[in-house]
Coordinates of C-alpha atoms in Angstrom, one line a residue:
M439 CA 0.0 -0.3 0.0
E440 CA 2.7 2.3 1.1
T441 CA 4.9 1.4 -2.3
K442 CA 1.8 2.5 -4.2
R443 CA 1.1 5.7 -2.5
G444 CA 5.1 6.6 -2.9
K445 CA 4.9 5.7 -6.6
Y446 CA 1.4 7.9 -7.1
I447 CA 3.5 10.8 -5.4
L448 CA 6.4 10.5 -7.6
I449 CA 4.1 10.8 -10.7
G450 CA 2.4 13.6 -9.3
L451 CA 5.4 15.5 -8.8
S452 CA 6.8 14.7 -12.2
L453 CA 3.6 15.9 -13.9
F454 CA 3.8 19.0 -11.7
C455 CA 7.4 19.8 -12.5
A456 CA 6.7 19.3 -16.4
L457 CA 3.7 21.5 -16.0
L458 CA 5.8 23.9 -14.9
I459 CA 8.6 23.5 -17.4
G460 CA 5.9 23.8 -19.9
I461 CA 4.5 26.9 -18.7
T462 CA 7.9 28.6 -18.5
S463 CA 8.4 27.7 -22.2
V464 CA 5.0 29.3 -23.5
R465 CA 5.7 32.7 -25.0
D466 CA 2.0 33.9 -25.0
G467 CA 1.7 37.2 -23.1
F468 CA -1.2 35.9 -20.9
L469 CA 0.9 33.5 -19.4
T470 CA 3.6 36.0 -18.6
P471 CA 2.4 36.5 -14.8
L472 CA 2.2 32.7 -14.5
R473 CA 5.4 32.1 -15.7
T474 CA 6.9 34.9 -13.9
G475 CA 5.2 33.3 -10.6
V476 CA 6.7 29.9 -11.5
G477 CA 10.1 31.6 -12.2
Y478 CA 10.0 33.0 -8.6
F479 CA 9.3 29.4 -7.5
L480 CA 11.9 27.5 -9.8
I481 CA 14.7 30.1 -9.4
P482 CA 15.5 29.6 -5.7
I483 CA 15.0 25.7 -5.8
Q484 CA 17.4 25.8 -8.7
S485 CA 19.8 28.1 -7.0
G486 CA 19.7 25.9 -3.8
V487 CA 20.1 22.7 -6.2
N488 CA 23.3 24.5 -7.8
R489 CA 24.6 25.2 -4.5
A490 CA 24.3 21.8 -3.0
G491 CA 25.8 20.4 -6.0
T492 CA 28.6 22.5 -6.1
A493 CA 29.2 21.8 -2.3
I494 CA 28.9 18.4 -3.0
Y495 CA 31.5 18.4 -6.0
N496 CA 33.8 20.4 -4.0
E497 CA 33.6 17.8 -0.8
I498 CA 34.2 15.0 -3.3
N499 CA 37.0 16.8 -5.2
N500 CA 38.6 17.9 -1.6
Y501 CA 38.2 14.2 -0.6
G502 CA 39.9 13.1 -3.5
R503 CA 43.0 15.5 -3.0
L504 CA 43.2 14.5 0.5
R505 CA 43.5 10.9 -0.3
E506 CA 46.2 11.9 -3.0
A507 CA 48.0 14.2 -0.3
M508 CA 47.9 11.4 2.2
S509 CA 49.3 9.0 -0.2
E510 CA 51.9 11.4 -1.4
N511 CA 52.9 11.9 2.2
E512 CA 52.9 8.3 3.1
A513 CA 55.3 7.8 0.2
L514 CA 57.6 10.7 1.3
R515 CA 57.5 9.5 5.0
A516 CA 58.7 5.9 3.5
Q517 CA 61.6 7.9 1.5
V518 CA 62.6 9.8 4.5
D519 CA 62.8 6.8 6.5
N520 CA 65.0 5.1 3.8
L521 CA 67.1 8.1 3.7
I522 CA 67.6 8.1 7.5
E523 CA 68.5 4.3 7.5
E524 CA 71.1 4.9 4.5
N525 CA 72.4 7.9 6.3
T526 CA 72.9 5.8 9.5
R527 CA 74.6 2.7 7.4
L528 CA 76.7 5.6 5.8
Q529 CA 77.9 7.0 9.2
S530 CA 78.4 3.5 10.6
E531 CA 80.7 2.5 7.5
Q532 CA 82.6 5.9 7.8
F533 CA 83.4 5.2 11.6
E534 CA 84.4 1.7 11.0
L535 CA 86.7 2.9 7.9
Q536 CA 88.2 5.4 10.6
R537 CA 88.8 2.8 13.1
L538 CA 90.2 0.3 10.3
R539 CA 92.4 3.1 9.2
E540 CA 93.8 3.6 12.7
L541 CA 94.4 0.1 13.2
F542 CA 96.5 0.0 9.7
E543 CA 98.3 2.8 10.9
L544 CA 99.1 0.8 14.1
D545 CA 100.1 -2.1 12.2
Q546 CA 102.5 -0.2 10.2
E547 CA 104.1 1.4 13.5
Y548 CA 104.8 -2.1 14.7
L549 CA 105.8 -4.0 11.3
Q550 CA 108.7 -5.8 13.5
Y551 CA 105.8 -7.9 14.8
E552 CA 103.2 -10.6 13.1
K553 CA 99.8 -9.5 13.7
I554 CA 96.1 -10.7 13.0
G555 CA 93.0 -8.2 13.2
A556 CA 90.2 -9.5 15.4
R557 CA 86.8 -8.1 16.5
V558 CA 85.4 -7.9 19.9
I559 CA 82.3 -10.0 20.5
A560 CA 81.7 -10.0 24.1
K561 CA 82.8 -8.2 27.4
D562 CA 82.3 -8.7 31.2
S563 CA 79.7 -6.3 32.6
G564 CA 81.0 -2.7 33.5
D565 CA 81.8 0.4 31.7
W566 CA 85.1 -0.6 30.7
F567 CA 86.9 -3.4 28.6
Q568 CA 88.6 -4.7 31.2
V569 CA 87.9 -8.4 30.2
F570 CA 86.7 -9.3 26.8
R571 CA 86.3 -11.8 24.1
I572 CA 87.4 -11.6 20.6
D573 CA 86.5 -13.7 17.5
K574 CA 89.8 -15.2 16.5
G575 CA 91.2 -18.2 18.4
S576 CA 94.1 -21.0 18.2
R577 CA 93.0 -21.7 14.3
D578 CA 94.2 -18.3 13.5
G579 CA 97.6 -18.5 15.4
I580 CA 96.5 -16.9 18.5
R581 CA 97.9 -18.2 21.7
V582 CA 97.9 -17.4 25.2
D583 CA 100.2 -14.6 26.4
A584 CA 99.7 -12.8 23.0
N585 CA 100.0 -9.3 23.1
V586 CA 96.9 -7.3 22.2
I587 CA 97.1 -3.6 20.5
A588 CA 94.4 -0.9 19.2
G589 CA 93.7 2.7 19.4
G590 CA 97.2 3.9 19.4
G591 CA 98.9 1.5 21.9
L592 CA 98.8 -1.6 24.1
V593 CA 95.3 -3.1 25.2
G594 CA 96.2 -6.2 27.0
I595 CA 97.0 -9.7 26.8
V596 CA 95.5 -13.1 25.7
T597 CA 94.6 -15.2 28.8
D598 CA 92.5 -18.0 27.3
V599 CA 92.2 -19.4 23.8
G600 CA 89.6 -21.5 22.1
A601 CA 89.4 -22.8 18.4
N602 CA 87.7 -19.6 17.2
Y603 CA 87.7 -17.5 20.4
A604 CA 90.2 -15.7 22.6
T605 CA 89.7 -14.0 26.1
V606 CA 91.7 -10.7 26.6
R607 CA 92.6 -9.0 30.0
S608 CA 93.3 -5.5 29.4
I609 CA 95.7 -3.2 31.4
V610 CA 93.2 -1.5 33.3
D611 CA 91.9 -4.5 34.9
D612 CA 92.7 -4.5 38.8
V613 CA 95.1 -7.4 38.4
S614 CA 97.2 -6.3 35.4
R615 CA 100.9 -5.5 36.0
V616 CA 103.0 -4.2 33.0
S617 CA 106.7 -3.9 33.1
G618 CA 107.1 -0.6 31.6
M619 CA 109.8 2.2 30.9
A620 CA 110.0 5.7 29.7
Q621 CA 111.1 5.5 26.1
Q622 CA 113.6 8.6 26.0
S623 CA 115.4 7.6 29.1
G624 CA 114.9 3.8 29.2
D625 CA 114.1 4.0 33.3
S626 CA 111.8 1.5 34.3
C627 CA 108.6 1.4 36.1
I628 CA 105.5 -0.7 36.6
V629 CA 102.0 0.6 35.3
A630 CA 99.2 -1.1 37.4
G631 CA 95.6 -1.7 36.6
D632 CA 92.9 0.3 38.6
L633 CA 89.2 0.1 37.5
T634 CA 88.4 2.9 40.2
L635 CA 91.2 5.0 39.3
F636 CA 90.5 4.5 35.4
T637 CA 87.0 6.5 36.1
E638 CA 89.4 9.4 35.8
G639 CA 90.8 8.0 32.7
R640 CA 94.2 7.3 34.5
L641 CA 96.3 4.1 35.4
R642 CA 99.1 4.3 38.5
I643 CA 102.7 4.3 37.4
T644 CA 104.9 3.0 40.6
N645 CA 108.4 1.7 41.4
I646 CA 110.3 4.4 39.6
T647 CA 114.0 4.9 41.1
R648 CA 114.5 7.9 43.1
D649 CA 117.0 9.3 40.5
G650 CA 114.9 7.7 37.6
D651 CA 114.2 10.0 34.6
V652 CA 110.4 9.8 34.3
K653 CA 108.7 13.0 34.0
D654 CA 105.0 14.3 33.0
G655 CA 104.5 13.8 29.3
D656 CA 107.1 11.1 28.6
R657 CA 106.1 8.2 26.6
I658 CA 105.9 4.9 28.8
V659 CA 106.3 1.6 26.5
T660 CA 106.8 -2.0 27.7
S661 CA 110.1 -2.6 28.6
N662 CA 112.9 -5.2 27.6
I663 CA 112.4 -7.1 31.0
S664 CA 108.9 -7.6 30.8
S665 CA 108.3 -11.5 30.9
K666 CA 105.1 -11.5 28.7
F667 CA 104.8 -8.1 26.8
L668 CA 107.1 -7.4 24.1
P669 CA 109.1 -4.5 24.1
G670 CA 108.7 -1.2 22.7
I671 CA 104.8 -0.9 22.7
L672 CA 103.3 2.4 23.6
I673 CA 101.3 2.0 26.9
G674 CA 100.7 5.5 27.6
Y675 CA 101.9 9.0 28.6
A676 CA 103.3 9.8 32.2
T677 CA 101.7 12.6 34.5
D678 CA 101.9 14.1 37.7
I679 CA 105.1 12.2 38.7
T680 CA 106.2 12.9 42.3
T681 CA 108.7 11.7 45.1
D682 CA 107.0 9.1 47.4
P683 CA 107.2 10.0 50.9
T684 CA 110.0 7.4 51.5
R685 CA 111.8 9.6 49.1
L686 CA 113.4 6.0 47.8
T687 CA 110.9 5.9 44.7
K688 CA 108.7 8.0 42.4
S689 CA 105.3 7.2 41.3
G690 CA 102.5 9.2 39.5
F691 CA 99.7 8.4 36.9
L692 CA 99.4 7.2 33.1
V693 CA 97.1 8.2 30.6
P694 CA 96.7 5.3 28.2
A695 CA 97.0 5.5 24.5
A696 CA 94.3 3.3 23.7
Q697 CA 90.5 3.8 24.5
F698 CA 88.9 1.3 27.0
D699 CA 85.2 2.2 26.9
S700 CA 84.3 1.6 23.0
L701 CA 86.9 -1.1 21.7
Q702 CA 85.5 -2.7 18.5
E703 CA 88.3 -4.1 16.5
V704 CA 92.0 -4.9 18.0
L705 CA 95.4 -6.2 16.4
V706 CA 96.6 -9.6 18.3
I707 CA 100.4 -9.8 17.7
T708 CA 101.0 -13.6 17.4
Q709 CA 104.5 -13.6 18.1
L710 CA 105.2 -14.2 22.1
K711 CA 107.8 -13.1 24.1
A712 CA 108.8 -16.3 24.6
D713 CA 109.5 -16.7 20.9
L714 CA 111.4 -13.7 20.6
E715 CA 113.7 -14.8 23.6
E716 CA 114.3 -18.3 22.0
E717 CA 115.1 -16.4 18.5
E718 CA 117.9 -14.2 20.4
A719 CA 119.0 -17.1 22.2
T720 CA 119.3 -19.2 18.8
E721 CA 121.1 -16.2 17.3
E722 CA 123.6 -15.9 20.0
E723 CA 124.4 -19.7 19.7

């Protein structure tokens, strides 16, 4: 019933609109007032329809532009993410290249020793690399007591070796003791590890004779009398050297040449001090 009523209403409106259109099309003078009245009725409706149509068109157009802008924004965001990732990768490669260049220069400085490069793969908990593990071992010719260098100087000594790894104890560790000497004078000293002191970036120098010529700024290197460390490897620089209260010895501090907070690559000297002593003994014979 409702369907039929709606159909009749629609037909009636259609006929009414057709009648109005017909009236506005007739040119006879007597219909002018009626045509004018119909115009007054139709023009507002037509204007409203035009405004509504224009608004709907603009909304559709704006929605399309919004969708397009959102799509472009998403593409730009993805491009920015890719550029950031690429920039991060390039920076990482640049830093690695710089570290490898420094290792190469260090390798050239100690050409008298055979060496192999290795990466640090693990370390003990704490801020410093006092004990750490590298990715090379006995298969690569590394043995216990092999000296390890990086960052311009001595880092430590190998204490344990597996087939494909090795453990290194650095000179900043509390139990580390390195026999050193002032490079310019040859006067001996002991460089002692001290993790508490190293928070200030320094190690301790002890056992300098009262008349020993060790002064601030001197290069301290491994000494010839060391039992495990090869001679002539830079350890660091002397500072704040003073005479002890006993007046029999001097002591002070050392600023290490290597950095012990960010080790990533090192050089391991495959020759041992024992090998060097054996070669010297053979030559003497």
